[in-house]
Amino acid sequence: MTATASSPQTARGPKGAAARPPVLRLTGIRRSFAEAEGRLDILKGADLSIGAGEMVALVAPSGTGKSTLLHIAGLLERPDAGEVHVAGQACSGLSDDARTAIRRNDIGFVYQFHHLLPEFTALENVMMPQMIAGLPKPVAGERAQELLAYMRLGARASHRPSELSGGEQQRVAIARAVANAPRLLLLDEPTGNLDPHTAGYVFDAVQALVRASGVGALFATHNMELAARMDRVITLRDGLVLDL
């Protein structure tokens, strides 16, 4: 993707994985769930590290724990055992309020379905997380305009989600996810509902942001062509994270 605006500063500090500790580090993560026959072990001591500016593909069959891993990495779910570090902060023992603050300030989420607020414009959707974080409306608006321009959506800023194509909606969702300058970006099949051409365009947008900003990205996908374009490809097997 060739940007039409200056690269947005979506991460803080020097770029490059070697410049600072990993933005995500999972150590010995265990998670099981109760079922009729007893406990079902999903994660059995999974380890994972993602550096700043690194883009990692997570390719795993359904039912192997991919969503569970993403939810634990994003502090949406607590592991039964193990430790989660986000931007150098140990998170497993934190209060719910402290975990919420880290999600708001250091983690961005993009899902298969964009989850944009239908009654608000693209600009307002990107402004929303910034205003929730306490930024003044003019500052949030300027930042949102910058991100939409970078995503080649400057001319669509005043449109509501229903007036945007699927690919445009996902690019708005990506802009919203990085609006608060996260250290870690988690993407759960963000191109799963898009045609191959549009999926490639959306991937290019994500990759450009990762390279420009130094945010670390974990990108869950079934698209092996996109996975091959990332820095590393990992999978889940027998409850463990393995490199492919």
XYZ file of C-alpha atoms in Angstrom:
244
model
C 0.000 0.000 0.000
C 1.369 3.384 -0.932
C 0.206 5.846 1.683
C -1.416 9.102 0.691
C -0.566 10.751 4.012
C 2.387 10.723 6.370
C 2.843 7.469 8.222
C 0.860 7.691 11.460
C 2.800 7.354 14.691
C 0.865 4.445 16.140
C 3.547 3.195 18.493
C 5.858 4.861 20.967
C 9.617 4.666 21.206
C 12.124 3.226 18.715
C 11.010 0.892 15.976
C 12.257 -2.668 15.611
C 11.912 -5.756 17.737
C 15.473 -5.490 19.043
C 14.964 -1.960 20.401
C 12.836 -2.979 23.386
C 11.257 -6.019 25.103
C 8.569 -8.012 23.269
C 5.198 -6.310 23.015
C 3.572 -9.671 23.789
C 5.024 -12.543 25.782
C 3.002 -15.574 26.805
C 4.717 -18.062 29.120
C 3.351 -21.465 30.095
C -0.253 -20.588 29.261
C -2.756 -23.247 30.296
C -6.513 -23.132 29.759
C -9.168 -25.802 30.066
C -12.952 -25.857 30.005
C -15.532 -28.011 31.763
C -17.608 -30.390 29.669
C -19.842 -33.380 30.383
C -16.935 -35.848 30.349
C -14.713 -33.674 32.561
C -12.149 -31.021 31.672
C -11.108 -30.287 28.092
C -7.520 -29.058 27.928
C -7.153 -26.421 25.195
C -3.797 -24.809 25.963
C -1.177 -26.928 27.735
C 1.736 -24.608 28.437
C 1.772 -22.406 25.336
C 4.644 -19.936 24.887
C 4.726 -17.037 22.433
C 6.738 -13.860 21.982
C 6.082 -11.065 19.475
C 8.474 -8.166 19.020
C 7.799 -4.558 18.128
C 7.278 -4.183 14.395
C 6.848 -7.937 13.936
C 3.887 -9.441 12.104
C 3.079 -13.026 13.090
C 0.513 -15.238 11.349
C -1.507 -17.645 13.473
C -2.789 -20.486 11.297
C -4.672 -23.225 13.126
C -7.742 -25.409 12.543
C -10.973 -24.593 14.323
C -11.197 -26.097 17.781
C -7.471 -26.021 18.528
C -7.612 -22.960 20.794
C -6.926 -20.099 18.394
C -9.697 -17.854 19.757
C -8.761 -18.760 23.325
C -5.140 -17.781 22.679
C -6.206 -14.452 21.168
C -8.591 -13.739 24.048
C -5.874 -14.457 26.609
C -3.326 -12.345 24.708
C -5.865 -9.513 24.546
C -6.680 -9.752 28.285
C -10.282 -10.663 27.517
C -9.853 -13.992 29.303
C -7.619 -15.153 32.137
C -5.474 -18.289 31.803
C -5.688 -21.082 34.371
C -1.900 -20.876 34.685
C 0.983 -19.025 33.072
C 1.827 -15.376 32.588
C 0.840 -12.745 30.044
C 3.114 -9.742 29.495
C 1.919 -6.835 27.330
C 4.454 -4.064 26.640
C 6.588 -5.415 29.488
C 3.746 -5.422 32.021
C 2.846 -8.674 33.797
C -0.936 -8.882 33.501
C -2.266 -12.136 34.917
C -2.456 -10.920 38.514
C -3.864 -7.476 37.762
C -7.342 -6.313 38.727
C -10.069 -6.150 36.106
C -9.799 -2.347 36.045
C -6.043 -2.465 35.452
C -6.481 -5.026 32.669
C -9.137 -2.829 31.065
C -6.726 0.120 31.105
C -4.052 -1.937 29.342
C -6.571 -3.097 26.724
C -7.598 0.500 26.124
C -4.086 1.955 25.967
C -1.844 -0.811 24.630
C -3.951 -3.281 22.628
C -5.911 -2.865 19.404
C -8.434 -5.424 18.146
C -9.689 -6.134 14.614
C -12.261 -8.880 14.060
C -13.716 -10.744 11.074
C -16.821 -8.575 11.417
C -15.917 -4.914 11.649
C -18.271 -4.067 14.575
C -18.458 -0.420 13.558
C -21.192 1.624 15.227
C -23.799 1.992 12.451
C -25.207 5.334 13.569
C -21.826 7.087 13.447
C -19.653 8.121 10.504
C -16.284 6.575 9.736
C -14.609 9.605 11.308
C -16.716 9.356 14.462
C -16.024 5.622 14.765
C -12.277 6.281 14.748
C -12.651 9.194 17.156
C -14.673 7.147 19.667
C -11.902 5.143 21.405
C -9.761 8.254 21.680
C -12.522 10.234 23.360
C -13.239 7.325 25.719
C -9.539 7.460 26.630
C -9.939 11.145 27.490
C -8.592 12.951 24.419
C -10.279 16.262 23.568
C -12.636 16.093 20.605
C -10.490 18.326 18.311
C -7.394 16.187 18.969
C -9.333 12.953 18.396
C -10.795 14.358 15.188
C -7.406 15.369 13.804
C -5.932 11.972 14.638
C -8.921 10.191 13.057
C -8.609 12.252 9.869
C -4.904 11.395 9.667
C -5.552 7.674 10.038
C -8.406 7.607 7.524
C -6.254 9.475 5.016
C -3.460 6.961 5.578
C -5.950 4.165 4.916
C -7.042 5.921 1.701
C -10.422 6.737 3.199
C -10.138 10.495 3.602
C -12.959 11.084 1.136
C -15.186 8.592 2.970
C -14.818 10.097 6.454
C -18.390 11.412 6.574
C -19.964 8.139 5.394
C -21.704 5.718 7.730
C -20.774 2.005 7.670
C -23.811 1.103 5.538
C -22.463 3.432 2.849
C -19.051 1.747 2.747
C -17.896 -1.431 1.019
C -16.738 -4.439 3.047
C -13.089 -3.598 2.486
C -13.660 0.043 3.427
C -15.437 -0.988 6.610
C -12.506 -3.190 7.607
C -10.017 -0.402 6.932
C -12.071 1.896 9.177
C -11.983 -0.853 11.821
C -8.182 -1.036 11.492
C -7.905 2.747 11.845
C -10.090 2.573 14.948
C -7.959 -0.256 16.386
C -4.751 1.805 16.187
C -6.303 5.144 17.123
C -4.939 5.004 20.682
C -1.400 4.104 19.546
C -1.370 0.499 20.813
C 1.780 -1.540 21.272
C 0.002 -4.769 20.257
C -2.495 -5.381 17.453
C -4.610 -8.567 17.496
C -6.458 -9.487 14.305
C -8.944 -12.370 14.218
C -9.641 -13.361 10.593
C -10.060 -9.715 9.478
C -10.108 -10.713 5.789
C -12.283 -13.806 6.205
C -15.402 -12.237 4.683
C -13.639 -10.438 1.833
C -12.929 -11.450 -1.751
C -9.255 -12.226 -2.525
C -8.496 -8.840 -4.096
C -10.054 -6.877 -1.245
C -8.451 -9.186 1.328
C -5.050 -8.434 -0.171
C -5.705 -4.712 -0.067
C -6.773 -4.837 3.582
C -3.693 -6.919 4.425
C -1.486 -4.355 2.680
C -3.037 -1.656 4.867
C -2.273 -3.597 8.045
C 1.255 -4.414 6.947
C 1.981 -0.778 6.103
C 0.808 0.320 9.557
C 2.908 -2.335 11.290
C 6.038 -1.379 9.357
C 5.496 2.365 9.828
C 4.649 2.295 13.514
C 6.470 -0.571 15.186
C 3.300 -2.083 16.613
C 3.532 -5.860 17.059
C 0.763 -7.812 15.308
C -0.711 -11.282 15.776
C -2.824 -12.002 12.688
C -5.069 -15.090 12.799
C -5.943 -16.250 9.303
C -6.803 -19.277 7.176
C -5.314 -17.569 4.115
C -1.928 -19.211 3.577
C -0.946 -16.736 0.858
C -1.293 -13.862 3.329
C 0.386 -15.884 6.086
C 3.419 -16.451 3.851
C 3.894 -12.668 3.572
C 4.327 -12.220 7.327
C 7.522 -12.442 9.373
C 6.636 -15.761 11.014
C 3.890 -18.371 10.821
C 2.819 -20.250 13.940
C 0.189 -22.866 14.650
C -1.406 -24.592 17.628
C -0.890 -28.314 18.077
C -1.648 -30.390 21.179
C -2.136 -27.189 23.178
C 1.250 -25.727 22.290
C 2.416 -22.940 19.955
C 4.667 -24.265 17.190
C 6.513 -22.526 14.377
C 5.698 -23.571 10.817
